[in-house]
XYZ file of C-alpha atoms in Angstrom:
559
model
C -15.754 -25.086 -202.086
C -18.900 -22.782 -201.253
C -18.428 -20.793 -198.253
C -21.687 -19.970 -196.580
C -20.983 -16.535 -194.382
C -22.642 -15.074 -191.819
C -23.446 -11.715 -191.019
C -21.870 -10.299 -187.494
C -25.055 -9.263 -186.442
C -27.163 -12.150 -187.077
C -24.261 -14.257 -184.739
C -24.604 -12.020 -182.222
C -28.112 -11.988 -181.788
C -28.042 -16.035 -181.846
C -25.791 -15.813 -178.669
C -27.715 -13.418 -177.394
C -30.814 -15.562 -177.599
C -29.159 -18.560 -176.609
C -27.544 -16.522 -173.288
C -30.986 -15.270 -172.513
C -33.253 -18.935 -172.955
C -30.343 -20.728 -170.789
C -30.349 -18.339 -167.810
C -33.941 -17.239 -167.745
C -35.648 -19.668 -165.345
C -33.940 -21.503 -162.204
C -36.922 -24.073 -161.881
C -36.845 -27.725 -162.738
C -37.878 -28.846 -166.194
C -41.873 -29.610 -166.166
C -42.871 -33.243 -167.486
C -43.461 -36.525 -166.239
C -45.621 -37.730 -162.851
C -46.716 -35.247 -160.403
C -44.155 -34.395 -157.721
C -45.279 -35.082 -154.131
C -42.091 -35.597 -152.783
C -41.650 -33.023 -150.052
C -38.638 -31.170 -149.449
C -35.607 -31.926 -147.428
C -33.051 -29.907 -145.966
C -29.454 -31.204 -147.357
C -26.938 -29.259 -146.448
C -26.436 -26.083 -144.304
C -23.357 -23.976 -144.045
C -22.328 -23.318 -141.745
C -22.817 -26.715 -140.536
C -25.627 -27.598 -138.300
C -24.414 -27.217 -134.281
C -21.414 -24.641 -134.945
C -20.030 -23.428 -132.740
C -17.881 -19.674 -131.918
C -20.662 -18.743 -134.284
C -20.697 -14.436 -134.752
C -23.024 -14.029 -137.373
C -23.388 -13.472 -140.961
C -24.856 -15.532 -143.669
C -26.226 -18.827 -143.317
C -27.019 -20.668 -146.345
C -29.712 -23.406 -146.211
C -29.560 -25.992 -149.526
C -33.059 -27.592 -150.121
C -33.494 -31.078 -152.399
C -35.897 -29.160 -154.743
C -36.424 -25.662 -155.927
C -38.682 -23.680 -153.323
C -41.693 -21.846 -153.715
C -40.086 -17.980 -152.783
C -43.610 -16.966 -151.422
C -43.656 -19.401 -148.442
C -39.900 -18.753 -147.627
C -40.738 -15.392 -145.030
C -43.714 -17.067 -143.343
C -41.642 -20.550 -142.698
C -38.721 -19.845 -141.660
C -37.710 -18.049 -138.380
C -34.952 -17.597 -135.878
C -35.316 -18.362 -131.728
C -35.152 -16.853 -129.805
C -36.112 -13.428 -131.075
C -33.892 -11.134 -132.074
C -34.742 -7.089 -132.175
C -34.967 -7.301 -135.623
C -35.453 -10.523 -138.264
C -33.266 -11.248 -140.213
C -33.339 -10.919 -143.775
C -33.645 -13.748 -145.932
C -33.007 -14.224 -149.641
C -34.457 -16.912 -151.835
C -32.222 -18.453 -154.542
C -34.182 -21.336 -155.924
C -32.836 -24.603 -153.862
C -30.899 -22.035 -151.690
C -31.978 -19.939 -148.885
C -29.707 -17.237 -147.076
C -29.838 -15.886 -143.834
C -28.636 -13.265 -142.947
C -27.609 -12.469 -139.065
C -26.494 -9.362 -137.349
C -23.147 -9.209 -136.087
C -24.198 -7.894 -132.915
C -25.421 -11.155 -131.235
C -25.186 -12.053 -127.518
C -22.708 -14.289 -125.950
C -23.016 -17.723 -125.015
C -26.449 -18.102 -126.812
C -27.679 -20.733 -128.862
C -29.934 -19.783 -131.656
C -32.314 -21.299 -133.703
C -33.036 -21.752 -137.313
C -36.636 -23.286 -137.251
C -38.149 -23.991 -140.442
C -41.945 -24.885 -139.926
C -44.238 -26.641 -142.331
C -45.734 -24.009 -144.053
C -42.352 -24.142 -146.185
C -43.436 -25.452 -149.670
C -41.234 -26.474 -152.836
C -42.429 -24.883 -156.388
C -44.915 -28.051 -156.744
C -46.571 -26.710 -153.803
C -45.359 -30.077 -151.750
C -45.256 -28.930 -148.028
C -42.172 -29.972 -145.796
C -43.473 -33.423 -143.668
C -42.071 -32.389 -140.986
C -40.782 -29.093 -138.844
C -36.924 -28.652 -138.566
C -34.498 -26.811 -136.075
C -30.808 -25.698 -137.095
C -28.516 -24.281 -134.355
C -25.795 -22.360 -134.011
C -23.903 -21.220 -130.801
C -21.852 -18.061 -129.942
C -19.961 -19.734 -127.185
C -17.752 -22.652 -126.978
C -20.608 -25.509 -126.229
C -23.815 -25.876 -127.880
C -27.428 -26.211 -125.697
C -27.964 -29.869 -126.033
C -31.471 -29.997 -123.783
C -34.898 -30.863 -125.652
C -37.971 -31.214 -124.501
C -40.289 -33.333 -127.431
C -44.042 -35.107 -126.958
C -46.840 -35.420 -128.951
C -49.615 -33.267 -129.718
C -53.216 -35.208 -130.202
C -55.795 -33.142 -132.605
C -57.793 -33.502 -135.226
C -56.284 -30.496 -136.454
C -52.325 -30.426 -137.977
C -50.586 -28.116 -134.492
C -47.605 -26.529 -132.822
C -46.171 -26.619 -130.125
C -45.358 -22.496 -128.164
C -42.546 -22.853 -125.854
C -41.451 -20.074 -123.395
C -38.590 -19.807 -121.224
C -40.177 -18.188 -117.987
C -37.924 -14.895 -117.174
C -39.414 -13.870 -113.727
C -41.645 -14.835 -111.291
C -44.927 -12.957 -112.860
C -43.955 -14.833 -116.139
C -45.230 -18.369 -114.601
C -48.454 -16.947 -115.113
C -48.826 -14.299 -117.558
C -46.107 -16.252 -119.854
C -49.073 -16.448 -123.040
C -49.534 -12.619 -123.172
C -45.966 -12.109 -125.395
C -45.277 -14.494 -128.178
C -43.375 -17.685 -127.396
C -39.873 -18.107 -127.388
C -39.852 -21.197 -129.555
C -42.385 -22.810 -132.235
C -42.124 -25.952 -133.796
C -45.094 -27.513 -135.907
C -45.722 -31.074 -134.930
C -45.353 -33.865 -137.849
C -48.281 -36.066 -139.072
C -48.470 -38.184 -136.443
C -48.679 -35.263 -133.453
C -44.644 -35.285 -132.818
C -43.232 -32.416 -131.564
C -39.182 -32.202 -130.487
C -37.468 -28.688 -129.410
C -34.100 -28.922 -129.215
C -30.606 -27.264 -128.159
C -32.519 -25.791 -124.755
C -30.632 -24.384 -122.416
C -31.296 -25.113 -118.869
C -34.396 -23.456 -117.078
C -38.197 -23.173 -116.365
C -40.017 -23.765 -119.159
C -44.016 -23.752 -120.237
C -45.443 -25.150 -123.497
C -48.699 -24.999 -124.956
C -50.061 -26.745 -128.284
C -52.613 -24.803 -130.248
C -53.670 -25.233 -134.206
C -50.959 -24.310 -137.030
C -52.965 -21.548 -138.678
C -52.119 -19.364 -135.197
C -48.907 -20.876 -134.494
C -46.691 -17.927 -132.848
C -48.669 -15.652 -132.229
C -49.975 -14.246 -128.714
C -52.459 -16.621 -126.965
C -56.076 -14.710 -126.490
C -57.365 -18.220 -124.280
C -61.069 -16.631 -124.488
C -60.944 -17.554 -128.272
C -58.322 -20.377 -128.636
C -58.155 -23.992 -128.678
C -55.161 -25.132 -127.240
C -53.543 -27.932 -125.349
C -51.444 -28.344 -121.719
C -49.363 -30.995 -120.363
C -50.234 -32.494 -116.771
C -47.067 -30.921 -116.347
C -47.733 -27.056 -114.224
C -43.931 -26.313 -115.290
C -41.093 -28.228 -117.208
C -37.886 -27.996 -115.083
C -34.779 -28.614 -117.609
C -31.359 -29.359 -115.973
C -28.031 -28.684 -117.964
C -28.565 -30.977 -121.480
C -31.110 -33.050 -119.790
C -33.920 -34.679 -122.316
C -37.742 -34.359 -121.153
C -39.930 -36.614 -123.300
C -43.474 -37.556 -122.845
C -44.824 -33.791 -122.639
C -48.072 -35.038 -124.323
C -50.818 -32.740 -125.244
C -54.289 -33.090 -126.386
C -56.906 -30.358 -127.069
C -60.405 -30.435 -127.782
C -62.132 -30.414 -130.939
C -63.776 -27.417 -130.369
C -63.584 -23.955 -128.048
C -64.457 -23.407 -125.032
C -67.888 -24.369 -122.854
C -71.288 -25.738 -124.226
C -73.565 -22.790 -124.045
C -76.945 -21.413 -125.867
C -75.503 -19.533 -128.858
C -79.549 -18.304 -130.391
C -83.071 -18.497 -130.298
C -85.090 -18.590 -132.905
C -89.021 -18.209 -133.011
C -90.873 -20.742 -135.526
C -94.204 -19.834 -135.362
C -97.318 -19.796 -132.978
C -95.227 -21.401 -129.581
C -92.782 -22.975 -130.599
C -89.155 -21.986 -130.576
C -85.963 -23.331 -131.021
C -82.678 -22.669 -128.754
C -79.384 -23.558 -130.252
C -76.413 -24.437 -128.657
C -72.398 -24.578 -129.223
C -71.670 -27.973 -128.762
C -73.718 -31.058 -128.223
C -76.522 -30.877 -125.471
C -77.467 -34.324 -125.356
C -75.700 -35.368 -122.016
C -77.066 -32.753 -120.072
C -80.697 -32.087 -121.480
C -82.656 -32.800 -118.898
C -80.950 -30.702 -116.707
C -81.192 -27.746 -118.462
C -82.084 -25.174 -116.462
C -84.375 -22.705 -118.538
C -86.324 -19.950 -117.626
C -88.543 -17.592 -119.692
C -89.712 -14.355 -119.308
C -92.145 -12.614 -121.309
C -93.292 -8.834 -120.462
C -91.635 -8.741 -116.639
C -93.434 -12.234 -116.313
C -92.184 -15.671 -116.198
C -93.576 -18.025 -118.569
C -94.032 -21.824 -117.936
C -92.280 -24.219 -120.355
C -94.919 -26.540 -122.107
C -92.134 -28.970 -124.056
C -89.255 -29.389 -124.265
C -87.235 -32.003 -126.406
C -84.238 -33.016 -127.812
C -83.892 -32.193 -131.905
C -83.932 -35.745 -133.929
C -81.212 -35.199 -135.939
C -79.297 -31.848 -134.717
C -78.143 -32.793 -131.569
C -76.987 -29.338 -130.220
C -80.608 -28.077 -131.212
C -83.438 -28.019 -128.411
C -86.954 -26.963 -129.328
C -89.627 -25.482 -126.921
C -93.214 -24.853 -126.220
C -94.393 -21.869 -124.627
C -97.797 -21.786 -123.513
C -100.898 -19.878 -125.966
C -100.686 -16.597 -124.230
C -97.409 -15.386 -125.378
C -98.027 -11.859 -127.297
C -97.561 -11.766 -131.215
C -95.564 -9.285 -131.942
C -93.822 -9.361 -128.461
C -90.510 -10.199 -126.979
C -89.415 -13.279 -125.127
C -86.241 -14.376 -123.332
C -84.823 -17.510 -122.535
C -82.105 -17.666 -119.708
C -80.012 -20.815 -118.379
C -78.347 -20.628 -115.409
C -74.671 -22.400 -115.791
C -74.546 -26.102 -114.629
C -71.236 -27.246 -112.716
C -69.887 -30.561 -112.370
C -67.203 -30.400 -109.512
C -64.273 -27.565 -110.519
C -65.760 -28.262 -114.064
C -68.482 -25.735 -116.084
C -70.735 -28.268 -118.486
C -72.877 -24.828 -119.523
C -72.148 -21.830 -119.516
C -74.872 -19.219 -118.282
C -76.763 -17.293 -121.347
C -79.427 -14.885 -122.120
C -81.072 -14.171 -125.699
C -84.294 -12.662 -126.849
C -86.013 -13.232 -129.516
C -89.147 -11.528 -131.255
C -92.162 -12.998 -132.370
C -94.537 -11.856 -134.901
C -98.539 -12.617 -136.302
C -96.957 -14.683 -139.545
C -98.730 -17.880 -140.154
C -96.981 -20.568 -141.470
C -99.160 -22.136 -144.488
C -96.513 -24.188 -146.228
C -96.867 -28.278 -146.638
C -95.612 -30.327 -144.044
C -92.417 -32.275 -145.402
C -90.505 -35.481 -143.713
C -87.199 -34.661 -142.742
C -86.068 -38.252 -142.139
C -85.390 -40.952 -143.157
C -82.856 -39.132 -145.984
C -83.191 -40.895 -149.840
C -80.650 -44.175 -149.450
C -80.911 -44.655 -145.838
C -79.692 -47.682 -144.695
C -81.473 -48.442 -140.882
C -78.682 -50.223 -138.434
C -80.782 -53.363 -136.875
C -80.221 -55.771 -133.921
C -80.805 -59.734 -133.883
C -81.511 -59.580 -129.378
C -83.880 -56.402 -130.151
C -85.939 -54.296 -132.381
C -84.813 -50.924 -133.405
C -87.426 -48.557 -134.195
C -87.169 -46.280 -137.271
C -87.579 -42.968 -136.416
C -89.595 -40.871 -138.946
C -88.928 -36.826 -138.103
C -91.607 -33.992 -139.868
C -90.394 -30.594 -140.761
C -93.509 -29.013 -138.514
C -95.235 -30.101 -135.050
C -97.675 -33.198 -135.251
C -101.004 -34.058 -133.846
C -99.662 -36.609 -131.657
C -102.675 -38.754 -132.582
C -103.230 -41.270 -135.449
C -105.009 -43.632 -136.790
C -103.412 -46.907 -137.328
C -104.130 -47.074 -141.254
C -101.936 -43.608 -141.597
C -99.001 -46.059 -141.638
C -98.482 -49.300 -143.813
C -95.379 -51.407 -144.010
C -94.166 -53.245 -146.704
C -91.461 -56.122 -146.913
C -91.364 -57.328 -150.539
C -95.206 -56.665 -151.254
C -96.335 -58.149 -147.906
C -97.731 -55.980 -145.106
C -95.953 -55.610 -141.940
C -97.687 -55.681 -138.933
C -96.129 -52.900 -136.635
C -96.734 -50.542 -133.382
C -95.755 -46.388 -133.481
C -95.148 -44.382 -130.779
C -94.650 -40.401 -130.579
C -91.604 -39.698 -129.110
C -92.276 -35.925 -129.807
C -94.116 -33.405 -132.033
C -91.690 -33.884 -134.908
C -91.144 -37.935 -134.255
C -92.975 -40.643 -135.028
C -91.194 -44.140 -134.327
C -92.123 -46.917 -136.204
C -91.585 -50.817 -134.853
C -92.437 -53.567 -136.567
C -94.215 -56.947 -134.425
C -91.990 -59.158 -135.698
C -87.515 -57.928 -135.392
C -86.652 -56.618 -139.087
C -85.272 -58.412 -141.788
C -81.359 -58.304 -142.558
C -80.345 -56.383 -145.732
C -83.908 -55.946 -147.134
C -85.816 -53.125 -148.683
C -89.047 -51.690 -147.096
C -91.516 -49.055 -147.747
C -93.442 -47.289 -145.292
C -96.587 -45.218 -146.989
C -97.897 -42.406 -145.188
C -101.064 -41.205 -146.029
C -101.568 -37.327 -145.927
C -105.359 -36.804 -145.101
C -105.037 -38.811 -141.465
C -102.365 -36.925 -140.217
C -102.811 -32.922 -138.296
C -100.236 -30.860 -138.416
C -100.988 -28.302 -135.708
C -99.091 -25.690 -138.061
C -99.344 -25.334 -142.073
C -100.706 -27.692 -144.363
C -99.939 -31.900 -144.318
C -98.084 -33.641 -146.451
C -98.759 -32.340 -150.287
C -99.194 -35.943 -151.669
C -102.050 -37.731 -150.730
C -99.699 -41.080 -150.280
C -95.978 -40.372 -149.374
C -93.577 -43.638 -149.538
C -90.216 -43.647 -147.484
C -87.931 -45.947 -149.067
C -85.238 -47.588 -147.146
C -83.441 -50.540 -146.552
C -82.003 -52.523 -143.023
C -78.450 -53.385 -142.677
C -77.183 -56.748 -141.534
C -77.471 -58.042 -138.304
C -74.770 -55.459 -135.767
C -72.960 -57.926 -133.952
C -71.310 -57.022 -130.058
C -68.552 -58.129 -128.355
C -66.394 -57.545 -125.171
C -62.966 -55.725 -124.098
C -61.164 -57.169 -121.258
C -57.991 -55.462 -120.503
C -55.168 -55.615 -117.687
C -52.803 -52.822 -116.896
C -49.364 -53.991 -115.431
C -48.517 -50.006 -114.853
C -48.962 -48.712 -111.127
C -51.819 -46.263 -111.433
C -51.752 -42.468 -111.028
C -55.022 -42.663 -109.297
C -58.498 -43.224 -110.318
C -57.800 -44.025 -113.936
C -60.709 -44.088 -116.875
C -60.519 -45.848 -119.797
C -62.594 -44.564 -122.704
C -62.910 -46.014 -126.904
C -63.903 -44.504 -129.607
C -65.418 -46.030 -132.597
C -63.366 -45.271 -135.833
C -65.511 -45.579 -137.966
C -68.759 -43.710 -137.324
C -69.724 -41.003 -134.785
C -70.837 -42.675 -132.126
C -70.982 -41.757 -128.140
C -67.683 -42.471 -126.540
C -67.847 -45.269 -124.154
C -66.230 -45.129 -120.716
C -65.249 -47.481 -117.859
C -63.385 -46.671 -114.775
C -60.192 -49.141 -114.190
C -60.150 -51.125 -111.389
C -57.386 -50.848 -108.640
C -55.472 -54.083 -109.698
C -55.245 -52.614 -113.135
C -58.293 -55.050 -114.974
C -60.809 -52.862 -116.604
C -64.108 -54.987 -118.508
C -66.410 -52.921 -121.507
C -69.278 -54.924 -122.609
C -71.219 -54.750 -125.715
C -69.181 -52.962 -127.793
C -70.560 -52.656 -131.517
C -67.798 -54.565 -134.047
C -65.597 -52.545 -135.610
C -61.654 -50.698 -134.732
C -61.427 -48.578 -131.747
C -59.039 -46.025 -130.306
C -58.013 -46.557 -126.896
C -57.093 -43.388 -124.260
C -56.302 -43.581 -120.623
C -56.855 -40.690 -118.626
C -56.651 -39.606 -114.707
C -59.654 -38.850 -113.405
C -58.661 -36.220 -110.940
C -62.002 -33.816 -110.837
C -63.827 -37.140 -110.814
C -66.142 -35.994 -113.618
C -65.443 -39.032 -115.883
C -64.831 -37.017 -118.541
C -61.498 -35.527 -119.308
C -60.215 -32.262 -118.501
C -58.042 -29.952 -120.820
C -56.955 -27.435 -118.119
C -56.846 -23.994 -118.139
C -54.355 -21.060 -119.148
C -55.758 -18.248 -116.915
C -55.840 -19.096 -113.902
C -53.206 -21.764 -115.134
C -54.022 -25.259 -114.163
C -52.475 -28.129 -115.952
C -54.204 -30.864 -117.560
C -55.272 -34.595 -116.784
C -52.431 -37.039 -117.127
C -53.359 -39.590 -119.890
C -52.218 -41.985 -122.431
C -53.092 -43.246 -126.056
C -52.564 -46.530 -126.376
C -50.967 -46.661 -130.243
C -53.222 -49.645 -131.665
C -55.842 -49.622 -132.984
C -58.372 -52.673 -131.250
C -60.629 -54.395 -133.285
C -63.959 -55.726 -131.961
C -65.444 -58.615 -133.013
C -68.888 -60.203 -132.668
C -69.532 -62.793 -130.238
C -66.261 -61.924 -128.960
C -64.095 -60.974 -126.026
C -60.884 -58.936 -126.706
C -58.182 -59.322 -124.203
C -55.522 -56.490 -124.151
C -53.058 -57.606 -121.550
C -49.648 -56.391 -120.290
C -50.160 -52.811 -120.913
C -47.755 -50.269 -120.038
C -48.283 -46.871 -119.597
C -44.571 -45.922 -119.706
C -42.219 -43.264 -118.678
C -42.372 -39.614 -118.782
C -38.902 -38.124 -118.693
C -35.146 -39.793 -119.006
């Protein structure tokens, strides 16, 4: 029999290699689909709701192997303690690690927020609390609501301390913070009894101190949350606006010769013609020649000054703030801007219609097509400028300037459902009163109409009692389109006609500044927000129809 032998050292070095390929990584074997499973939290020990706890290591067991970089950021302890604690990663396994020295009859908090990823990069779905008690009975009072943003949240909780505290609560950090799921839910739990405020602002800030100059956040119509012994508090809804702060002039911007563009932070279009501007020019005050509404930016306002305006020189547009009750629509501004002897000389181009426009028409009237120029217009024109075609026939039709850089175009006879026109523009009978005209002699805007929009009707009857003058207001889904409002009646019926087809969002709000609009509240000085509710389906519209939604209920706040 041949005996095959092996030398000592080769052996060794086998086991060595086989020690080191076994023990080198702790992650899951790669292969196979994509994991988007998020994580869960499985096990915790000591369990979850302890009690006689005194400290030590906690050690939190995960369903998948974590990514160690998002461990410090996501997970925290509540309330505060003087230092945090430190935390060690171990694949599936996070410890914690308390200090002995904790205070009596406390429950604290192991929240775990959402920015806690597995090694996939799968984000947890939802925030998650673990507590622990030094005394004999655990904290068993929540307070939970929901959060509506466009924007994922969290909700800032603070337990108020003193009496200066109900209003200067937002300059420390807050003494809880819980991201909200998907869906805007938001639960805080093991509270003790007390005075509490929350707030709701976006997750990238999420426990941090509240600066409200530079913040969007939310408040409940709540001024304070009063929490008995274990009591639960639901219905703490919050919803915050899409973007900061007051509408007010941000720029100015000089174009050339007169005209001049101011620029604003939010959408002008409901208050436009009250916008209160004044120019000055050289310790004079200029008259305003024009002013209109942009085509297609609506937080953009242009404006003509008259001839004698110096170039080079200064001039500086002011607006004086415009109030609507307790409510600021604009905020007062002043810029300056500096004009100069360029000329423009470039080629006038058409800004609108965009290539593959698709122009929304009406069967019970005509909808003009609005045709918007890069530069100011001659608002005169000969009708052959303009031919319409449908199909290789000309369209009779009618225009009308709506403004230097608008021309609307309307044909005799309503347009044609899902059919391509062309409208040719010819260059040489159109003055543009700056630069050159349009650099082909014949320019042809393609487009094409859209079927027939249909309307119908919402009828709706509220069986809650009403807080007070209630408005409801829908939202389209699925375009941006004005909001539409209607103020409920006092027997609960509320009626919105003409609604274009289509799924809508519902909210219910109380109207308490009587501005029709709704009204966030304010941090500093603190006032709470409008009460409201979302209604949680989504209506559909249809044409030639009316939509009944009856039997609402509003519901209840607190249990």
């Amino acid at each position: 029999m041949n005996l095959i032998k092996f030398s000592p050292i080769l052996v060794g070095s086998f086991f060595v290699a086989l020690f080191v390929y076994s023990c080198a990584a702790i992650q899951s074997p790669s292969g196979g689909p994509k994991d988007e499973t998020p994580p869960e939290l499985i096990q915790s020990v000591p369990e979850n709701g302890a009690i006689f706890f005194s400290g030590g290591r906690v050690e939190l067991v995960f369903s998948e192997y974590l990514s160690e970089n998002s461990i410090s950021s996501a997970i925290t302890v509540m309330p505060r303690l003087k230092e945090d604690p430190e935390l060690i990663y171990k694949g599936r396994r996070v410890f914690v690690d308390f200090p002995d020295s904790l205070l009596s009859d406390q429950t604290y908090i192991i929240s775990i927020d959402r920015s806690l990823k597995d090694e996939h990069g799968v984000f947890l779905k939802q925030g998650l609390q673990v507590a622990y008690t030094t005394g004999a009975k655990i904290n068993e009072g929540s307070i939970a609501g929901t959060i509506k943003h466009i924007k994922p949240t969290s909700a800032q909780l603070w337990k108020i301390k003193s009496e200066d505290d109900l209003s200067m609560f937002y300059h420390r950090e807050p003494d809880y913070v819980l991201d909200a799921a998907d869906n805007g839910s938001y639960h805080f739990q093991y509270l003790s009894s007390g005075s509490y405020k929350v707030v709701s602002v976006e997750q990238s800030i999420s426990g941090t101190i509240i600066n409200p100059n530079h913040t969007i956040l939310g408040l409940p119509w709540e001024t304070i949350i009063q929490l008995g012994t274990d009591e639960v508090v639901i219905k703490m809804d919050m919803m915050m606006p899409e973007k900061l702060g007051t509408n007010q002039m941000t720029r100015a911007e000089w174009i050339t010769g007169t005209w001049f563009k101011l620029f604003f932070s939010q959408n002008i279009s409901g208050m436009f013609t009250l916008l209160p501007v004044q120019v000055f020019a050289e310790d004079s005050i200029l008259p305003v020649i024009d002013l209109f509404l942009d085509n297609e930016d609506q937080t953009m306002v242009h404006i003509v000054l008259p001839e004698s305006i110096s170039h080079p020189g200064l001039v500086t547009f002011a607006l004086n703030s415009i109030q609507q009750g307790e409510k600021t629509l604009l905020d007062s501004s002043k810029v300056t801007v500096r004009t100069d002897t360029t000329l423009d000389t470039t080629n006038v181009k058409i800004s609108f219609p965009v290539k593959s426009y698709v122009h929304s028409i009406e069967e019970e009237m005509i909808v003009p097509l609005k045709i918007s120029f890069s530069s100011f217009m001659e608002k005169s024109i000969i009708p052959s400028t303009l031919v319409l075609i449908q199909d290789s026939i000309s369209v009779p039709l009618i225009f009308n300037w709506i403004s230097p850089l608008t021309l609307e175009i309307i044909p005799e006879m309503n347009w044609s459902p899902k059919t391509n026109y062309q409208l040719h523009i010819h260059a040489d009978k159109l003055k543009p009163l700056y630069g050159k005209t349009l650099i082909d002699s014949v320019t042809t805007v393609s487009f094409k109409t859209s079927n027939f929009i249909r309307f119908g009707r919402l009828l709706g009857q509220i069986d809650s009692g009403l807080p007070g003058k209630v408005v409801v207001q829908v939202k389209y889904l699925e375009k941006e389109l004005k909001n539409f409002h209607a103020v409920v009646n006092s027997d609960g019926s509320f009626e919105m006609n003409r609604l274009r087809e289509g799924n809508y969002s519902l909210l219910f709000f109380q109207d308490s500044d009587g501005n029709n609009s709704y009204s966030y509240g304010n941090l500093s000085p603190y006032r709470s927000a409008e009460w409201f509710f979302a209604y949680p389906d989504t209506v559909e519209i249809r044409g030639n129809w009316d939509m009944e939604l009856t039997g609402i209920q509003f519901g209840k706040k607190s249990l």
